[in-house]
């Protein structure tokens, strides 16, 4: 409000001061923080850190698609003393100098490219950092400070693996807004960047009392935990998901005790830490953990659908088509076993929290951190995985080390040549020319731009020419060199029947793909699971889409009669009587597929005798723009607009 | 400068092995792989925050006195298989820089977040792990070397499982379990906070680590003289068959692991050094669970173990 004095909540400021005191707490995630809040937080944190560590604080901003070289570092040639040298230019995430501390700002965590997210997962809150790149090797104890922001609505898209790395998650709604007019005036009249200045503020952002308090706290040793405090920590921390965050909670309590000058960590410190983290003192169905503070209003009361167990690289199959390659495309490992107990979903394999109350939350839509394969015939080729080097055709994406190595091979010859030749004079005998022929560029892994995913419900394929129905799609996929995914529903024996199977291939020519089209009629129809497997692939492909012209096509061949609910697919056994849960689950998964932008969906209707309306229902849920009818002749293919 | 030289002077804040609360499966698997390296390494799968990486690093500190040779997911190919030393090249000298696969020779090669590794790096590891030979033909260099290392990987299965070929390269697979009990959680908090601040605690734990290392080294010497009986081998094969393990590596690894466990038992002076049926039954899951297509079901496993025992008792 104009004219009001800038203030912020004491709890928030104390939290940041605690983070400054304990290096294990210096990974902070802000929810729904705009630029002002990020700047305010960065300023306060910078001031506190400078006071506590007595180090120079430098701020770096991590952009969405920053290159690996800028992240980790790279060799840079430079001329010195008449010679060409290479020196290692450390990246943003590398070890900082001894008297320096880096704050890594991440404006929107959910928008980071996957390779940047992987880097963050490695280093945020890590005890050890490693770099092994292009001849350079480094091992160090990371001490970077991380300050990231993320919209609550986008949080579910971030891997929980990454979210778990942030010791403190704060809701920006609890941070009072600064006077906007004063903030604008300050910004216009200063040299500050959007997220604070690279020059340290001399205790800027801290009040006199805070400064004095921190000064003293920085010299104190960490207090010891009392038994009562330990009990209270465990009691309050029962809703926290994961040991890492529970330990962070304990460290926050200890840092608070240190800030307050307490000789030991007491129950009051624990309660203060719980307040900072907004931990509820009562059990509830809503997750209250620091890193999962959202979803209060969107609890799914229906059968909970756990997060997908498979995170697949839709285009990860290797080229070549050998048997060993083929086997690599088929994911033979099934999801973790779960079981129904007392009507609630409960995991058995300890990979998920067995507390049912924490399961009933909005399903995670987080993409896997696994690297996708990309290929593009355009400039996007600069971002593919490096798999080798090749003679450079242009001065882009130059592989510096390979270029230097290449020049070294002919150095002696060229030196002799330069002495004899009247045309080539190097001038300086110590110089080291690099000729155009020496230039090498990176060879990046090609991958398909297009994707075709087929969901084959084998229980509805008998007695009609389904191969003819999907033939046009396969022909197009062959021409486009699309990646192919085939999901079989209703194959296998025993427990395998209750789960769909997915096979991915780089293109249609992979021989093992033929096996995926060999169908024997099964008895069960885990259609929901099959659609879920398709959803994973499609979502990932849509997220990593190379360019707007990349085609992602889903073809579902099914009569819609799913008779295996998702929970039974996960459990691998029939756990009770099934009514129409299988169909409902399938329709719900279909709607999730529909929500993915940029996916063309076709449904091939087998025209069943019974429940003839189900294929239409499924098509509607999928948002299928074309519903192809069954064909009895190989060349016929009708299209029916929905 | 090799890895270990570089980091020996540093003090990394790694919780001592003896201070890790519970996680007996992880500890046992790492110890067996150390006692009998031919077991072929360990894959530790588990949810976030379950001390997977901590356990591996702590174990390496205990037995080797340093961090394990680590293959990070940012590694480029030249650092994996080896290349030229750039500083020497710049002076006009050709000097090879060994890669991580060589640096890990006869020790642990640790891949954190192994399921996030780039495919072409995985392929390199697969080739070397299966043949034991590192063939490098790149950058005008050609080398052929025998390399042997114990591959240890950690992963969060939420990010996706490994390709079956890479899964099979790990001798044993164990699961890191989050501790839910109040007493255990309190114990974890106390251990971590004590380690943060208390040097006496650290000294005590390191002393325990030294004792444990002595036992493991003793077991490592003894295992060379331990041979499983035909009954034990038959049980290994029968279980591999009944559990539907693909290939034959599972039963071989199981047999080796059983010998390692017997050696450990003898070194601890807590029992006979003769491998027995109970050893096979207790380690079957470690060696077989990642080699079968179905998930490991405890109830099913108990049934299979009982049925196998009954069958083996009946057979002459």
Tab-separated table of N, CA and C in Angstrom, chain B residues 30-150:
chain	number	residue	atom	x	y	z
B	30	UNK	N	26.509	-54.403	0.885
B	30	UNK	CA	27.807	-53.755	0.637
B	30	UNK	C	28.937	-54.602	1.211
B	31	UNK	N	28.700	-55.158	2.370
B	31	UNK	CA	29.755	-55.963	3.001
B	31	UNK	C	30.018	-57.237	2.213
B	32	UNK	N	28.952	-57.868	1.746
B	32	UNK	CA	29.145	-59.099	0.967
B	32	UNK	C	29.897	-58.797	-0.326
B	33	UNK	N	29.547	-57.693	-0.962
B	33	UNK	CA	30.222	-57.330	-2.204
B	33	UNK	C	31.691	-57.001	-1.958
B	34	UNK	N	31.998	-56.500	-0.793
B	34	UNK	CA	33.397	-56.205	-0.451
B	34	UNK	C	34.157	-57.492	-0.145
B	35	UNK	N	33.494	-58.386	0.577
B	35	UNK	CA	34.152	-59.644	0.954
B	35	UNK	C	34.412	-60.480	-0.294
B	36	UNK	N	33.426	-60.546	-1.161
B	36	UNK	CA	33.547	-61.339	-2.387
B	36	UNK	C	33.247	-60.443	-3.582
B	37	UNK	N	34.232	-59.721	-4.099
B	37	UNK	CA	33.977	-58.778	-5.200
B	37	UNK	C	33.344	-59.420	-6.419
B	38	UNK	N	33.526	-60.725	-6.579
B	38	UNK	CA	32.936	-61.376	-7.752
B	38	UNK	C	31.410	-61.406	-7.671
B	39	UNK	N	30.880	-61.111	-6.523
B	39	UNK	CA	29.428	-60.974	-6.427
B	39	UNK	C	28.930	-59.974	-7.458
B	40	UNK	N	29.745	-58.961	-7.711
B	40	UNK	CA	29.420	-58.104	-8.846
B	40	UNK	C	28.670	-56.829	-8.519
B	41	UNK	N	28.772	-56.359	-7.317
B	41	UNK	CA	28.232	-55.030	-7.058
B	41	UNK	C	26.825	-55.039	-6.511
B	42	UNK	N	26.401	-53.841	-6.139
B	42	UNK	CA	25.133	-53.692	-5.432
B	42	UNK	C	24.337	-52.543	-6.028
B	43	UNK	N	23.074	-52.766	-6.212
B	43	UNK	CA	22.156	-51.688	-6.586
B	43	UNK	C	21.258	-51.409	-5.389
B	44	UNK	N	21.265	-50.164	-4.956
B	44	UNK	CA	20.446	-49.779	-3.815
B	44	UNK	C	19.312	-48.902	-4.316
B	45	UNK	N	18.139	-49.425	-4.173
B	45	UNK	CA	16.968	-48.700	-4.652
B	45	UNK	C	16.180	-48.224	-3.441
B	46	UNK	N	15.668	-47.022	-3.523
B	46	UNK	CA	14.897	-46.566	-2.375
B	46	UNK	C	14.403	-45.160	-2.572
B	47	UNK	N	13.434	-44.835	-1.797
B	47	UNK	CA	12.818	-43.522	-1.860
B	47	UNK	C	13.830	-42.464	-1.435
B	48	UNK	N	13.510	-41.232	-1.731
B	48	UNK	CA	14.391	-40.122	-1.391
B	48	UNK	C	14.598	-40.031	0.114
B	49	UNK	N	15.783	-39.629	0.479
B	49	UNK	CA	16.072	-39.387	1.891
B	49	UNK	C	16.218	-40.637	2.734
B	50	UNK	N	16.617	-41.755	2.136
B	50	UNK	CA	16.739	-42.999	2.895
B	50	UNK	C	18.196	-43.432	3.038
B	51	UNK	N	19.089	-42.483	2.979
B	51	UNK	CA	20.509	-42.711	3.296
B	51	UNK	C	21.207	-43.637	2.314
B	52	UNK	N	20.752	-43.687	1.097
B	52	UNK	CA	21.401	-44.575	0.120
B	52	UNK	C	22.824	-44.103	-0.167
B	53	UNK	N	22.929	-42.856	-0.612
B	53	UNK	CA	24.248	-42.324	-0.962
B	53	UNK	C	25.128	-42.240	0.275
B	54	UNK	N	24.527	-41.874	1.379
B	54	UNK	CA	25.298	-41.766	2.623
B	54	UNK	C	25.907	-43.112	2.980
B	55	UNK	N	25.126	-44.171	2.843
B	55	UNK	CA	25.620	-45.498	3.207
B	55	UNK	C	26.792	-45.903	2.319
B	56	UNK	N	26.682	-45.634	1.047
B	56	UNK	CA	27.761	-46.031	0.123
B	56	UNK	C	29.031	-45.250	0.425
B	57	UNK	N	28.888	-43.958	0.591
B	57	UNK	CA	30.092	-43.152	0.863
B	57	UNK	C	30.687	-43.516	2.217
B	58	UNK	N	29.814	-43.714	3.189
B	58	UNK	CA	30.318	-44.079	4.520
B	58	UNK	C	31.052	-45.412	4.468
B	59	UNK	N	30.511	-46.343	3.703
B	59	UNK	CA	31.157	-47.649	3.588
B	59	UNK	C	32.526	-47.511	2.918
B	60	UNK	N	32.576	-46.705	1.884
B	60	UNK	CA	33.858	-46.517	1.192
B	60	UNK	C	34.878	-45.879	2.112
B	61	UNK	N	34.448	-44.917	2.881
B	61	UNK	CA	35.370	-44.290	3.838
B	61	UNK	C	35.877	-45.321	4.829
B	62	UNK	N	34.975	-46.209	5.226
B	62	UNK	CA	35.368	-47.184	6.233
B	62	UNK	C	36.402	-48.156	5.675
B	63	UNK	N	36.159	-48.681	4.481
B	63	UNK	CA	37.041	-49.747	3.984
B	63	UNK	C	38.216	-49.218	3.161
B	64	UNK	N	38.046	-48.089	2.530
B	64	UNK	CA	39.130	-47.582	1.666
B	64	UNK	C	39.734	-46.285	2.168
B	65	UNK	N	39.096	-45.656	3.129
B	65	UNK	CA	39.625	-44.405	3.672
B	65	UNK	C	39.365	-43.192	2.815
B	66	UNK	N	38.507	-43.331	1.832
B	66	UNK	CA	38.226	-42.180	0.966
B	66	UNK	C	36.866	-42.388	0.307
B	67	UNK	N	36.441	-41.353	-0.392
B	67	UNK	CA	35.192	-41.467	-1.128
B	67	UNK	C	35.351	-42.488	-2.250
B	68	UNK	N	34.273	-43.094	-2.678
B	68	UNK	CA	34.400	-44.030	-3.803
B	68	UNK	C	34.650	-43.262	-5.092
B	69	UNK	N	35.261	-43.939	-6.053
B	69	UNK	CA	35.366	-43.342	-7.383
B	69	UNK	C	33.954	-43.203	-7.905
B	70	UNK	N	33.586	-41.990	-8.206
B	70	UNK	CA	32.188	-41.707	-8.528
B	70	UNK	C	32.038	-41.322	-9.982
B	71	UNK	N	31.074	-41.923	-10.611
B	71	UNK	CA	30.736	-41.573	-11.986
B	71	UNK	C	29.475	-40.717	-11.914
B	72	UNK	N	29.625	-39.401	-11.999
B	72	UNK	CA	28.436	-38.562	-11.859
B	72	UNK	C	27.649	-38.523	-13.159
B	73	UNK	N	26.442	-38.073	-13.084
B	73	UNK	CA	25.623	-38.071	-14.304
B	73	UNK	C	26.055	-36.967	-15.267
B	74	UNK	N	26.967	-36.082	-14.825
B	74	UNK	CA	27.450	-35.076	-15.762
B	74	UNK	C	28.707	-35.542	-16.497
B	75	UNK	N	29.107	-36.797	-16.303
B	75	UNK	CA	30.371	-37.275	-16.869
B	75	UNK	C	30.321	-37.332	-18.390
B	76	UNK	N	31.424	-36.923	-19.017
B	76	UNK	CA	31.564	-37.083	-20.465
B	76	UNK	C	32.357	-38.359	-20.734
B	77	UNK	N	32.277	-38.781	-21.965
B	77	UNK	CA	32.827	-40.084	-22.320
B	77	UNK	C	34.324	-40.168	-22.044
B	78	UNK	N	35.049	-39.081	-22.311
B	78	UNK	CA	36.502	-39.141	-22.130
B	78	UNK	C	36.877	-39.361	-20.681
B	79	UNK	N	36.059	-38.877	-19.767
B	79	UNK	CA	36.362	-39.093	-18.357
B	79	UNK	C	35.958	-40.491	-17.928
B	80	UNK	N	35.085	-41.085	-18.639
B	80	UNK	CA	34.674	-42.445	-18.278
B	80	UNK	C	35.711	-43.454	-18.751
B	81	UNK	N	36.121	-43.337	-20.034
B	81	UNK	CA	37.023	-44.358	-20.589
B	81	UNK	C	38.480	-43.888	-20.623
B	82	UNK	N	38.702	-42.616	-20.469
B	82	UNK	CA	40.065	-42.102	-20.492
B	82	UNK	C	40.323	-41.282	-21.741
B	83	UNK	N	41.298	-40.398	-21.638
B	83	UNK	CA	41.632	-39.565	-22.785
B	83	UNK	C	43.047	-39.042	-22.623
B	84	UNK	N	43.315	-37.942	-23.241
B	84	UNK	CA	44.629	-37.316	-23.137
B	84	UNK	C	44.605	-36.279	-22.036
B	85	UNK	N	45.735	-36.115	-21.391
B	85	UNK	CA	45.876	-35.040	-20.421
B	85	UNK	C	46.052	-33.745	-21.196
B	86	UNK	N	45.136	-32.845	-20.952
B	86	UNK	CA	45.140	-31.638	-21.764
B	86	UNK	C	46.332	-30.753	-21.431
B	87	UNK	N	46.680	-30.664	-20.168
B	87	UNK	CA	47.814	-29.805	-19.798
B	87	UNK	C	49.103	-30.316	-20.459
B	88	UNK	N	49.248	-31.628	-20.558
B	88	UNK	CA	50.438	-32.178	-21.217
B	88	UNK	C	50.373	-31.939	-22.717
B	89	UNK	N	49.187	-32.108	-23.288
B	89	UNK	CA	49.029	-31.876	-24.726
B	89	UNK	C	49.444	-30.457	-25.089
B	90	UNK	N	49.077	-29.532	-24.237
B	90	UNK	CA	49.371	-28.134	-24.530
B	90	UNK	C	50.873	-27.892	-24.542
B	91	UNK	N	51.602	-28.768	-23.864
B	91	UNK	CA	53.067	-28.630	-23.875
B	91	UNK	C	53.682	-29.484	-24.974
B	92	UNK	N	52.833	-30.134	-25.765
B	92	UNK	CA	53.338	-30.974	-26.844
B	92	UNK	C	53.652	-32.391	-26.405
B	93	UNK	N	53.170	-32.784	-25.241
B	93	UNK	CA	53.456	-34.140	-24.765
B	93	UNK	C	52.166	-34.947	-24.791
B	94	UNK	N	52.332	-36.204	-25.176
B	94	UNK	CA	51.169	-37.088	-25.205
B	94	UNK	C	51.162	-37.891	-23.915
B	95	UNK	N	50.221	-37.607	-23.057
B	95	UNK	CA	50.143	-38.312	-21.776
B	95	UNK	C	48.696	-38.697	-21.531
B	96	UNK	N	48.485	-39.958	-21.265
B	96	UNK	CA	47.123	-40.436	-21.107
B	96	UNK	C	46.578	-40.058	-19.733
B	97	UNK	N	45.305	-39.763	-19.717
B	97	UNK	CA	44.614	-39.542	-18.449
B	97	UNK	C	43.669	-40.709	-18.252
B	98	UNK	N	43.889	-41.514	-17.238
B	98	UNK	CA	42.989	-42.659	-17.058
B	98	UNK	C	41.579	-42.189	-16.775
B	99	UNK	N	40.646	-42.987	-17.253
B	99	UNK	CA	39.243	-42.672	-16.996
B	99	UNK	C	38.790	-43.253	-15.673
B	100	UNK	N	37.539	-43.006	-15.373
B	100	UNK	CA	36.997	-43.450	-14.091
B	100	UNK	C	36.960	-44.971	-13.988
B	101	UNK	N	36.741	-45.641	-15.118
B	101	UNK	CA	36.674	-47.104	-15.069
B	101	UNK	C	38.020	-47.696	-14.655
B	102	UNK	N	39.083	-47.023	-15.060
B	102	UNK	CA	40.404	-47.491	-14.637
B	102	UNK	C	40.687	-47.078	-13.210
B	103	UNK	N	40.311	-45.859	-12.874
B	103	UNK	CA	40.617	-45.363	-11.528
B	103	UNK	C	39.941	-46.205	-10.467
B	104	UNK	N	38.824	-46.812	-10.840
B	104	UNK	CA	38.104	-47.630	-9.861
B	104	UNK	C	38.624	-49.057	-9.780
B	105	UNK	N	39.738	-49.326	-10.399
B	105	UNK	CA	40.264	-50.685	-10.495
B	105	UNK	C	40.342	-51.357	-9.135
B	106	UNK	N	39.709	-52.500	-9.043
B	106	UNK	CA	39.689	-53.324	-7.834
B	106	UNK	C	39.003	-52.644	-6.657
B	107	UNK	N	38.313	-51.564	-6.938
B	107	UNK	CA	37.573	-50.897	-5.852
B	107	UNK	C	36.151	-50.644	-6.303
B	108	UNK	N	35.534	-49.706	-5.649
B	108	UNK	CA	34.145	-49.432	-5.933
B	108	UNK	C	34.019	-48.346	-6.996
B	109	UNK	N	33.161	-48.579	-7.966
B	109	UNK	CA	32.764	-47.512	-8.888
B	109	UNK	C	31.323	-47.188	-8.550
B	110	UNK	N	31.118	-45.982	-8.099
B	110	UNK	CA	29.808	-45.613	-7.571
B	110	UNK	C	29.097	-44.708	-8.563
B	111	UNK	N	27.874	-45.066	-8.870
B	111	UNK	CA	27.054	-44.230	-9.741
B	111	UNK	C	25.828	-43.799	-8.944
B	112	UNK	N	25.810	-42.547	-8.584
B	112	UNK	CA	24.660	-42.028	-7.849
B	112	UNK	C	23.574	-41.690	-8.868
B	113	UNK	N	22.351	-41.967	-8.532
B	113	UNK	CA	21.217	-41.752	-9.447
B	113	UNK	C	21.481	-42.470	-10.769
B	114	UNK	N	21.779	-43.742	-10.661
B	114	UNK	CA	22.196	-44.507	-11.834
B	114	UNK	C	21.108	-44.530	-12.910
B	115	UNK	N	19.874	-44.395	-12.525
B	115	UNK	CA	18.811	-44.424	-13.536
B	115	UNK	C	18.662	-43.096	-14.260
B	116	UNK	N	19.467	-42.110	-13.891
B	116	UNK	CA	19.450	-40.847	-14.615
B	116	UNK	C	20.645	-40.724	-15.556
B	117	UNK	N	21.437	-41.776	-15.639
B	117	UNK	CA	22.649	-41.723	-16.450
B	117	UNK	C	22.284	-41.704	-17.937
B	118	UNK	N	23.108	-41.020	-18.734
B	118	UNK	CA	22.888	-40.983	-20.174
B	118	UNK	C	23.054	-42.382	-20.758
B	119	UNK	N	22.256	-42.662	-21.771
B	119	UNK	CA	22.252	-44.013	-22.348
B	119	UNK	C	23.623	-44.434	-22.875
B	120	UNK	N	24.334	-43.547	-23.533
B	120	UNK	CA	25.587	-43.994	-24.145
B	120	UNK	C	26.648	-44.249	-23.074
B	121	UNK	N	26.551	-43.596	-21.942
B	121	UNK	CA	27.471	-43.906	-20.840
B	121	UNK	C	27.105	-45.265	-20.246
B	122	UNK	N	25.820	-45.519	-20.146
B	122	UNK	CA	25.371	-46.820	-19.652
B	122	UNK	C	25.905	-47.921	-20.551
B	123	UNK	N	25.849	-47.691	-21.856
B	123	UNK	CA	26.331	-48.713	-22.791
B	123	UNK	C	27.810	-49.006	-22.566
B	124	UNK	N	28.575	-47.967	-22.294
B	124	UNK	CA	30.012	-48.165	-22.047
B	124	UNK	C	30.206	-49.033	-20.803
B	125	UNK	N	29.480	-48.721	-19.770
B	125	UNK	CA	29.619	-49.494	-18.522
B	125	UNK	C	29.203	-50.932	-18.760
B	126	UNK	N	28.127	-51.116	-19.507
B	126	UNK	CA	27.651	-52.470	-19.784
B	126	UNK	C	28.723	-53.281	-20.485
B	127	UNK	N	29.322	-52.662	-21.512
B	127	UNK	CA	30.358	-53.378	-22.272
B	127	UNK	C	31.494	-53.811	-21.352
B	128	UNK	N	31.960	-52.874	-20.562
B	128	UNK	CA	33.132	-53.163	-19.730
B	128	UNK	C	32.773	-54.138	-18.619
B	129	UNK	N	31.607	-53.953	-18.043
B	129	UNK	CA	31.216	-54.834	-16.934
B	129	UNK	C	31.043	-56.266	-17.416
B	130	UNK	N	30.589	-56.414	-18.651
B	130	UNK	CA	30.334	-57.781	-19.118
B	130	UNK	C	31.619	-58.470	-19.574
B	131	UNK	N	32.552	-57.712	-20.136
B	131	UNK	CA	33.765	-58.353	-20.671
B	131	UNK	C	34.956	-58.227	-19.732
B	132	UNK	N	34.929	-57.233	-18.875
B	132	UNK	CA	36.090	-56.997	-18.021
B	132	UNK	C	37.242	-56.364	-18.767
B	133	UNK	N	36.984	-55.966	-20.004
B	133	UNK	CA	38.046	-55.386	-20.821
B	133	UNK	C	37.606	-54.006	-21.280
B	134	UNK	N	38.499	-53.064	-21.119
B	134	UNK	CA	38.212	-51.713	-21.566
B	134	UNK	C	38.956	-51.484	-22.873
B	135	UNK	N	38.209	-51.297	-23.932
B	135	UNK	CA	38.823	-51.023	-25.235
B	135	UNK	C	38.525	-49.576	-25.573
B	136	UNK	N	39.582	-48.822	-25.745
B	136	UNK	CA	39.398	-47.406	-26.040
B	136	UNK	C	40.033	-47.102	-27.375
B	137	UNK	N	39.238	-46.672	-28.287
B	137	UNK	CA	39.766	-46.238	-29.583
B	137	UNK	C	39.158	-44.885	-29.875
B	138	UNK	N	39.821	-43.883	-29.411
B	138	UNK	CA	39.312	-42.542	-29.622
B	138	UNK	C	40.449	-41.560	-29.585
B	139	UNK	N	40.280	-40.441	-30.244
B	139	UNK	CA	41.251	-39.346	-30.242
B	139	UNK	C	42.643	-39.854	-30.557
B	140	UNK	N	42.724	-40.603	-31.607
B	140	UNK	CA	44.004	-41.122	-32.117
B	140	UNK	C	44.700	-42.049	-31.142
B	141	UNK	N	44.008	-42.500	-30.134
B	141	UNK	CA	44.629	-43.421	-29.192
B	141	UNK	C	43.939	-44.766	-29.241
B	142	UNK	N	44.677	-45.813	-28.912
B	142	UNK	CA	44.064	-47.128	-28.840
B	142	UNK	C	44.630	-47.849	-27.639
B	143	UNK	N	43.740	-48.333	-26.836
B	143	UNK	CA	44.196	-49.047	-25.637
B	143	UNK	C	43.263	-50.193	-25.348
B	144	UNK	N	43.855	-51.200	-24.760
B	144	UNK	CA	43.076	-52.350	-24.354
B	144	UNK	C	43.537	-52.696	-22.943
B	145	UNK	N	42.624	-52.647	-22.012
B	145	UNK	CA	43.049	-52.900	-20.622
B	145	UNK	C	42.029	-53.768	-19.939
B	146	UNK	N	42.525	-54.554	-19.018
B	146	UNK	CA	41.600	-55.298	-18.165
B	146	UNK	C	41.215	-54.413	-16.991
B	147	UNK	N	39.968	-54.304	-16.756
B	147	UNK	CA	39.534	-53.521	-15.602
B	147	UNK	C	38.554	-54.353	-14.794
B	148	UNK	N	38.646	-54.152	-13.523
B	148	UNK	CA	37.735	-54.869	-12.638
B	148	UNK	C	37.308	-53.904	-11.560
B	149	UNK	N	36.029	-53.785	-11.362
B	149	UNK	CA	35.559	-52.886	-10.314
B	149	UNK	C	34.248	-53.445	-9.781
B	150	UNK	N	33.908	-52.966	-8.617
B	150	UNK	CA	32.644	-53.341	-8.006
B	150	UNK	C	31.672	-52.199	-8.288
